[in-house]
mmCIF file of C-alpha atoms in Angstrom:
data_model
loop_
_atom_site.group_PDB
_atom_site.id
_atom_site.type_symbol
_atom_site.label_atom_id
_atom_site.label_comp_id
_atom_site.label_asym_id
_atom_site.label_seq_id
_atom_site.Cartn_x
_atom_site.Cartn_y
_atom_site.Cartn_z
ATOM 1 C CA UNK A 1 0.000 0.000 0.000
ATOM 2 C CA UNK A 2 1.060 3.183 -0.911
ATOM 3 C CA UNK A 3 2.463 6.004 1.815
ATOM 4 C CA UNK A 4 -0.547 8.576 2.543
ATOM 5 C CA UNK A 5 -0.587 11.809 1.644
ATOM 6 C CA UNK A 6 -0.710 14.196 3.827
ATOM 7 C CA UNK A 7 -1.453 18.163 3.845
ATOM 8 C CA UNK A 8 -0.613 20.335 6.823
ATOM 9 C CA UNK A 9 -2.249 23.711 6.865
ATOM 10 C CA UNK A 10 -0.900 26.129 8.624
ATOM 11 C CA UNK A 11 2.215 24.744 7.726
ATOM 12 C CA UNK A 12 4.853 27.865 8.850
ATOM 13 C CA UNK A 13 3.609 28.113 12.533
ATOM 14 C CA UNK A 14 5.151 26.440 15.667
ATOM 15 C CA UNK A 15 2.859 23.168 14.883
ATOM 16 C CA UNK A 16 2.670 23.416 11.459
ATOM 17 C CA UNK A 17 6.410 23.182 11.261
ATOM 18 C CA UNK A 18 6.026 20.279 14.063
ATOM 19 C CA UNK A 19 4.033 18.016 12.049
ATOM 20 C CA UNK A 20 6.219 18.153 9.215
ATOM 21 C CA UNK A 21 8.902 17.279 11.183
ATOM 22 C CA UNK A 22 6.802 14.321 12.371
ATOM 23 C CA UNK A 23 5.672 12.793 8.910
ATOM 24 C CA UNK A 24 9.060 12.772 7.827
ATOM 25 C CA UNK A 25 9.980 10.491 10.281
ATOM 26 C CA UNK A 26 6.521 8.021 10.476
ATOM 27 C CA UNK A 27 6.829 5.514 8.113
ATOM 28 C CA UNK A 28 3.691 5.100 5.696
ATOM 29 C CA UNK A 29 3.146 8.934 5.462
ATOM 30 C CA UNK A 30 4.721 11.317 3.287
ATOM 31 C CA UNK A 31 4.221 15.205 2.847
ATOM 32 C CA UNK A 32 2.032 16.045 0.246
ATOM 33 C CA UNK A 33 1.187 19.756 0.102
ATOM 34 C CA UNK A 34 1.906 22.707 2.716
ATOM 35 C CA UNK A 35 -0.720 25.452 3.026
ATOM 36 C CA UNK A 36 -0.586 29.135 4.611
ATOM 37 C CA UNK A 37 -2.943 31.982 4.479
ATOM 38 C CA UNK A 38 -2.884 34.404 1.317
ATOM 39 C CA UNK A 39 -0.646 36.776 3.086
ATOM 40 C CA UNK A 40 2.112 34.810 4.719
ATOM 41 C CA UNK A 41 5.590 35.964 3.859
ATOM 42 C CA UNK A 42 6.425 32.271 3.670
ATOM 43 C CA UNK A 43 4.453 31.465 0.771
ATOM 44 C CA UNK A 44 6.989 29.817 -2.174
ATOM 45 C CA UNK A 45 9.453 28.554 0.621
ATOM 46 C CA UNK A 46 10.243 25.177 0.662
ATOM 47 C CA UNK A 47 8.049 23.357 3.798
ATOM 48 C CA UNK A 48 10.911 21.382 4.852
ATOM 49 C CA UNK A 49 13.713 23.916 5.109
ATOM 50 C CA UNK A 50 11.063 26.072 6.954
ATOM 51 C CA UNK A 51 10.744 22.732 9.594
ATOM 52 C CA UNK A 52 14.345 22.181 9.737
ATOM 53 C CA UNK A 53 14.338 18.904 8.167
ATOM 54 C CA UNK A 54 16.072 19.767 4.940
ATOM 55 C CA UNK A 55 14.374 20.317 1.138
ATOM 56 C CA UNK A 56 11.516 18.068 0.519
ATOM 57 C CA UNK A 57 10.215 19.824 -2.776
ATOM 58 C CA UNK A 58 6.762 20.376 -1.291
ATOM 59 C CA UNK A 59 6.692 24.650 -1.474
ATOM 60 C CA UNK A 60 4.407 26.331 0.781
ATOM 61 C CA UNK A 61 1.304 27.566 -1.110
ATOM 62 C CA UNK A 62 -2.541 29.596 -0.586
ATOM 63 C CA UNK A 63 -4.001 27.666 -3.448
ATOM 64 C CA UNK A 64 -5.913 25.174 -0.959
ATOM 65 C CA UNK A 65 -8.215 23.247 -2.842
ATOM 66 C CA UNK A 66 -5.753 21.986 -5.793
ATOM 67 C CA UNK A 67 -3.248 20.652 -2.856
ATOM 68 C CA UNK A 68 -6.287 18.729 -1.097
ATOM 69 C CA UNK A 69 -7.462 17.325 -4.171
ATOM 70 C CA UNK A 70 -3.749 15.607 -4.744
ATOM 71 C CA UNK A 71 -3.529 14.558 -1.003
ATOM 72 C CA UNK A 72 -5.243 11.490 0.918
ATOM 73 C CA UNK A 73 -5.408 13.692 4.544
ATOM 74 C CA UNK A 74 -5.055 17.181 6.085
ATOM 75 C CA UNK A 75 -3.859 18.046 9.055
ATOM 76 C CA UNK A 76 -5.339 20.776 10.911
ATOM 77 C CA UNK A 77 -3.829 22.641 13.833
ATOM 78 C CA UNK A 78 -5.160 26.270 13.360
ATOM 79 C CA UNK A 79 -8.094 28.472 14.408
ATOM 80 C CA UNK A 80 -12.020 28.180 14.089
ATOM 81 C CA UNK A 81 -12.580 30.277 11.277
ATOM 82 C CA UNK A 82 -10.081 28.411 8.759
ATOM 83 C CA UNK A 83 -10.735 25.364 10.076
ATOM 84 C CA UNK A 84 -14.080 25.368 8.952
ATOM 85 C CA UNK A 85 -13.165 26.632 5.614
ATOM 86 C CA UNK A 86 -10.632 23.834 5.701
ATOM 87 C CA UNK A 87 -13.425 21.068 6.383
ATOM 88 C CA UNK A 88 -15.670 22.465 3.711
ATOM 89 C CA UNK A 89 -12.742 21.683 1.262
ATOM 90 C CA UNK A 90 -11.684 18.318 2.825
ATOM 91 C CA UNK A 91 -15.236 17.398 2.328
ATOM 92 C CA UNK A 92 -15.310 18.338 -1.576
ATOM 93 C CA UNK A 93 -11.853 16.559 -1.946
ATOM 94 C CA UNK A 94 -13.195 13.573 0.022
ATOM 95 C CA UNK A 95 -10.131 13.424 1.934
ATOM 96 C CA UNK A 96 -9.252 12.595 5.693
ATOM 97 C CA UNK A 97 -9.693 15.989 8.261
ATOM 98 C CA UNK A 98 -7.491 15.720 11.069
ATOM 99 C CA UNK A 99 -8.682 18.449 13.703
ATOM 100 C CA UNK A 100 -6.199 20.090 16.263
ATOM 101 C CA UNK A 101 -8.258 23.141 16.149
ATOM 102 C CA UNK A 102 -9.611 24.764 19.967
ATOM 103 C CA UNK A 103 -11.754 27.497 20.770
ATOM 104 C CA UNK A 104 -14.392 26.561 18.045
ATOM 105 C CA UNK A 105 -17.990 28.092 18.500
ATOM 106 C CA UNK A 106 -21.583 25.873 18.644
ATOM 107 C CA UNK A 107 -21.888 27.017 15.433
ATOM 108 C CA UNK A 108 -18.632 25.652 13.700
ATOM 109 C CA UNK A 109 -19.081 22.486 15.549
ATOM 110 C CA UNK A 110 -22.362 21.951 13.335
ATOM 111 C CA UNK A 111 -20.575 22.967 10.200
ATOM 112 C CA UNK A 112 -17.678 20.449 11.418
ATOM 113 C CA UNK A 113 -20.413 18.181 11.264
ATOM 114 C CA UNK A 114 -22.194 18.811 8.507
ATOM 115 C CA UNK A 115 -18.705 18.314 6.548
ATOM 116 C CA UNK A 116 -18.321 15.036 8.426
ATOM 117 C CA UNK A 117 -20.932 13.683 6.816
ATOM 118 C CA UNK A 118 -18.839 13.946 3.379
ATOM 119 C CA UNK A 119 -15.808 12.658 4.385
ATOM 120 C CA UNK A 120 -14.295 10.892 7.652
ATOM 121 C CA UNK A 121 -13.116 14.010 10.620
ATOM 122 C CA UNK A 122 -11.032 12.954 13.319
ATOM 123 C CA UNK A 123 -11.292 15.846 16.217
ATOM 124 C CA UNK A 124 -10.239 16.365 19.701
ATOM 125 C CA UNK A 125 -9.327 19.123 21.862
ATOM 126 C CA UNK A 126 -6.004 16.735 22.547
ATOM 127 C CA UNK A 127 -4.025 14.459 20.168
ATOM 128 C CA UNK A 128 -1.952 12.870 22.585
ATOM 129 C CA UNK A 129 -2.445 9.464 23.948
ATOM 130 C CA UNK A 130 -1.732 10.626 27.739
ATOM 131 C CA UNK A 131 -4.376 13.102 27.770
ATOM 132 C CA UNK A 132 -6.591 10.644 26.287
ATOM 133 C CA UNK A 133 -6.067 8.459 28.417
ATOM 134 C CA UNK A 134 -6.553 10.959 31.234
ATOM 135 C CA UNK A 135 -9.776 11.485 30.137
ATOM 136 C CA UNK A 136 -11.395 8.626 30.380
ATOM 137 C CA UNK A 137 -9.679 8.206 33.765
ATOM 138 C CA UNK A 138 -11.722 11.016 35.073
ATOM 139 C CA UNK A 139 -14.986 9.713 33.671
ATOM 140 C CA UNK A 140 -14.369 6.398 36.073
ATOM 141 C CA UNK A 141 -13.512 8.527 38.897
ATOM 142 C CA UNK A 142 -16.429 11.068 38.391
ATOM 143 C CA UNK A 143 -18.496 8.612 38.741
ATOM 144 C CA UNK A 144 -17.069 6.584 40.972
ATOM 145 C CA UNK A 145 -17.054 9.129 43.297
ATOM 146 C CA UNK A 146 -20.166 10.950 44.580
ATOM 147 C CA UNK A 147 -21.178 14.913 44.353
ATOM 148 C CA UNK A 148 -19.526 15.528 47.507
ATOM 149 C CA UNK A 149 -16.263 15.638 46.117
ATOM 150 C CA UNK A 150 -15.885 18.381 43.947
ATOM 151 C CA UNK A 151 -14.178 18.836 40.739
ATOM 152 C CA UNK A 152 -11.897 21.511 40.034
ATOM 153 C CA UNK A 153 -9.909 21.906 36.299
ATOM 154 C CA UNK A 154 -6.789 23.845 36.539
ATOM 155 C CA UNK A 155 -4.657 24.422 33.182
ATOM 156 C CA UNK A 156 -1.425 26.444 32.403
ATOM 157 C CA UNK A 157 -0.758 26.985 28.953
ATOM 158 C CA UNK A 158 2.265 29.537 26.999
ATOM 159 C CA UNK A 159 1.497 33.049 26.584
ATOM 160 C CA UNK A 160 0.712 33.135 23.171
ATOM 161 C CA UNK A 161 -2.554 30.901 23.347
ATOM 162 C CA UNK A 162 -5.610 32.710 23.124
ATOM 163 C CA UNK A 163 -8.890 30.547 23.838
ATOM 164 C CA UNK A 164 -9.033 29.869 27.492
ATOM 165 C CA UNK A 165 -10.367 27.102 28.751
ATOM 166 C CA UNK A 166 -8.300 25.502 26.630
ATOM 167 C CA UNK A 167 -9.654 22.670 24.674
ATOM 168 C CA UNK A 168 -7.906 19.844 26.871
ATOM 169 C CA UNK A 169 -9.439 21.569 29.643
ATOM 170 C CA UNK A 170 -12.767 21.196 27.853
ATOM 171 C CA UNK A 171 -12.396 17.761 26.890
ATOM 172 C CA UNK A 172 -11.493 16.667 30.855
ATOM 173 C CA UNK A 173 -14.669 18.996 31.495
ATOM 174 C CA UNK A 174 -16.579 16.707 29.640
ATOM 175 C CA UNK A 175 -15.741 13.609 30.780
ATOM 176 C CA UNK A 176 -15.769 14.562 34.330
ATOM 177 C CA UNK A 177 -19.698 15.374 33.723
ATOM 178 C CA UNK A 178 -20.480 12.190 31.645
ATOM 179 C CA UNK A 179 -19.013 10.071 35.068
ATOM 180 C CA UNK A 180 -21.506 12.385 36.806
ATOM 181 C CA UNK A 181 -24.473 11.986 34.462
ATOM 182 C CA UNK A 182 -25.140 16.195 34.008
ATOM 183 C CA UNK A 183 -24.405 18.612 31.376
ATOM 184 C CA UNK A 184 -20.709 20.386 31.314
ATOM 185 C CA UNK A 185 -22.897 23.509 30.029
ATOM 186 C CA UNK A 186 -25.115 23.740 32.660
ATOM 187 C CA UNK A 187 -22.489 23.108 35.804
ATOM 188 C CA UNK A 188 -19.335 24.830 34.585
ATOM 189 C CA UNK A 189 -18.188 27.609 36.654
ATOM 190 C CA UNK A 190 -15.593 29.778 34.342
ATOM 191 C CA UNK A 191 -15.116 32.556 36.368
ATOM 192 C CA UNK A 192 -14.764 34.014 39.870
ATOM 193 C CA UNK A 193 -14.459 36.985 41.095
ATOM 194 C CA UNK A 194 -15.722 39.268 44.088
ATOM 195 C CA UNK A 195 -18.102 37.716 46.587
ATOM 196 C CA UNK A 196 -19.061 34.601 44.846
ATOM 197 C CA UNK A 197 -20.684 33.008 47.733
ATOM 198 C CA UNK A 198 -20.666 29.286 48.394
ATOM 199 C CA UNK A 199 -19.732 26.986 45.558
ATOM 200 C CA UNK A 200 -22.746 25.602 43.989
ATOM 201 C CA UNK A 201 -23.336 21.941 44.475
ATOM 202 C CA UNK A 202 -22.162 19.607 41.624
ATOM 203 C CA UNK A 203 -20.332 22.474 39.874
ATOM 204 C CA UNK A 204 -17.030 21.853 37.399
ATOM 205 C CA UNK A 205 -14.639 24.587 38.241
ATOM 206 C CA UNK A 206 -12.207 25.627 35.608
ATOM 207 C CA UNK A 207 -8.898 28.265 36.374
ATOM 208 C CA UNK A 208 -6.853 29.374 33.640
ATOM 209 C CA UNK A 209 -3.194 30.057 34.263
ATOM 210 C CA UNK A 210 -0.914 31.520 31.182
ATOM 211 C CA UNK A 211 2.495 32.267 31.036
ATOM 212 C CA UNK A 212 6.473 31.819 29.216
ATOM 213 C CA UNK A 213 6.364 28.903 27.017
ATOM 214 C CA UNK A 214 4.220 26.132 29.032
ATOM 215 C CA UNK A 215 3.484 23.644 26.191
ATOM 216 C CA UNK A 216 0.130 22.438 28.398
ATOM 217 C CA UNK A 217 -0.418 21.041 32.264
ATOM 218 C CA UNK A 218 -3.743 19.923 32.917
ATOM 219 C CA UNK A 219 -4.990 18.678 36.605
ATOM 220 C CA UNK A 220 -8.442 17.365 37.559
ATOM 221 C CA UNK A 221 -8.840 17.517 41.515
ATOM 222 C CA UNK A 222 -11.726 15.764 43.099
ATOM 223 C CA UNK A 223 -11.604 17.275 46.728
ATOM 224 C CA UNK A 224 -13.826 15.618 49.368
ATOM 225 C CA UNK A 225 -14.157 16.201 52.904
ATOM 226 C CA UNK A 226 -10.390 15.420 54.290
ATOM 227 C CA UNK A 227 -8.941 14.446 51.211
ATOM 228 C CA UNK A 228 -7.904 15.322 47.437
ATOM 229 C CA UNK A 229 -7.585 12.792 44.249
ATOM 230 C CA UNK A 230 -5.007 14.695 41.705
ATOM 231 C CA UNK A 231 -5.174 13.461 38.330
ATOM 232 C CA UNK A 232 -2.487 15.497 36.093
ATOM 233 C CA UNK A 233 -1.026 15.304 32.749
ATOM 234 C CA UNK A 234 2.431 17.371 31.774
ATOM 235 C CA UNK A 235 3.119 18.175 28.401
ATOM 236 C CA UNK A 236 6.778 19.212 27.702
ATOM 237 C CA UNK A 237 6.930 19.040 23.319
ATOM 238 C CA UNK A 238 3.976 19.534 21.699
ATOM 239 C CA UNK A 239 5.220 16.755 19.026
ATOM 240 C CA UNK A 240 3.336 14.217 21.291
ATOM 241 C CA UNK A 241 0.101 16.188 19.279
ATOM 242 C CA UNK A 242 1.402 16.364 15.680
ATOM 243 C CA UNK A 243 2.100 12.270 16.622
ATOM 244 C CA UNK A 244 -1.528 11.812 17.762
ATOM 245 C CA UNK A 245 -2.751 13.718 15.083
ATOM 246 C CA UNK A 246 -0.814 11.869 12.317
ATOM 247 C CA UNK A 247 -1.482 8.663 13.763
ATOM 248 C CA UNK A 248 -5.317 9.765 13.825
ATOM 249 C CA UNK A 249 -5.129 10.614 9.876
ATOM 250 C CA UNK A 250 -3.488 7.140 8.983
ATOM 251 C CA UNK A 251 -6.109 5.175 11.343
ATOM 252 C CA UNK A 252 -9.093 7.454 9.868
ATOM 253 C CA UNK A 253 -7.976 6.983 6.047
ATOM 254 C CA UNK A 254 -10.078 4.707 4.226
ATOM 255 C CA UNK A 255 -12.987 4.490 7.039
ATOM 256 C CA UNK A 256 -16.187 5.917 6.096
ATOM 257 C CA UNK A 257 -17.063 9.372 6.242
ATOM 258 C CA UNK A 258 -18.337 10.253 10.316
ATOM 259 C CA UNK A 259 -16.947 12.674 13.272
ATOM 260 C CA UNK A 260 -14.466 10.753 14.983
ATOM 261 C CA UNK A 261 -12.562 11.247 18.322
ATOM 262 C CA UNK A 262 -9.319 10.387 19.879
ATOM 263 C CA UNK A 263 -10.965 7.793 21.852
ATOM 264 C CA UNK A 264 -12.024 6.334 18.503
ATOM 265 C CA UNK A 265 -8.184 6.304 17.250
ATOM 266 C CA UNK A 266 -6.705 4.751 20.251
ATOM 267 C CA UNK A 267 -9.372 2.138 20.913
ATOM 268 C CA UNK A 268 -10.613 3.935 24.131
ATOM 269 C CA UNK A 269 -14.285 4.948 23.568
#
């Protein structure tokens, strides 16, 4: 069987230049295209000089649907509003949509799947198997564990990330209310300031913490009466995402087209 071809969008920033780094080195993938926005000064350069890996031949272009229609996968680690126009092209190219993306509204979730139903999506809030893992972790203890211990998210991320909670942060969020059978929406407490007054009863608490070059650290605490459960996850190179999400795009290519998760990749859901 052939390598797949892969496109990574995106393709000059810190993960962009990541994940080609990591399909150079994973065997039965190969780079096929590199896309950046209209006016990035890197447009014309050759993607792997850019990543540090040497000349590959693939030149970074804006042209986006020509370089999805000669690839089998795209790889997509960049903000709501081009990730949706990247699905809607995925889905006309029928080809594999590998989601890094955070910080995407209600409404580009339904247009992620509305694309999904063209073409096979793999998204997450986290690539990496640890987090993953985490996750599901935190369902078992959420519910093995009743509402008087309370559930607290704390995440620290660099200083150049701008959607807070961050979509790890989300993802644990969610698991920790499927353990407890509620809805993340309705028992998520974002923000406190001032004279809150007690915490409510059943609540997830989130706290944001940003700052120098923190790739991610994630902690769920379940704190009862007299004792605390910490459940944590360190991330020190974000290449443990641009593995997930390659991994993701070689397990997703070929199934039919659906919105797929992590836990889908890795076995776990």
């Amino acid at each position: 069987m052939s390598d797949m071809k892969l496109v990574v969008v995106g393709a000059a920033g810190r993960m962009g230049r990541t994940l080609v780094r990591i399909i150079a080195e994973t065997q039965g993938a190969v780079l096929a295209g590199a896309v950046e926005r209209e006016d990035s000064p890197h447009l014309g350069q050759d993607a792997g000089v850019l990543a540090g890996t040497g000349p590959n031949g693939v030149l970074v272009s804006s042209d986006t649907l020509p370089v999805f229609a000669r690839a089998d996968g795209v790889l997509d680690f960049t903000s709501p509003a081009a990730t949706v126009g990247f699905a809607a092209y995925a889905a006309q190219a029928h080809v594999v949509h590998v989601i890094g993306t955070t910080g995407c509204s209600a409404d580009d979730e339904a247009k992620i799947q509305a694309a999904a139903r063209h073409t096979p999506i793999v998204k997450s809030g986290n690539m990496s198997l640890g987090v993953n893992l985490l996750g599901v972790l935190v369902k078992q203890a959420a519910r093995a564990l009743d509402a008087d211990f309370d559930i607290e998210i704390l995440e620290m991320h660099h200083r150049h990330k701008v959607d807070a909670p961050s979509g790890t942060a989300l993802l644990l969020g969610r698991a920790a209310a499927e353990g407890r059978g509620i809805d993340l929406a309705g028992h998520s407490v974002r923000v406190r300031d001032g004279h809150t007054g007690p915490r409510p009863e059943g609540a997830i608490g989130f706290a944001t913490l940003r700052g120098g070059s923190v790739v991610g650290d994630h902690s769920v605490i379940l704190a009862g009466a007299g004792e605390r459960i910490v459940l944590s996850h360190h991330a020190e190179d974000r290449a443990i995402f641009a593995r997930g999400a390659v991994k993701a795009a070689l397990w997703a290519h070929g199934r039919k087209s659906g919105l797929y998760s992590m836990l889908d990749v890795l076995g776990l859901a």
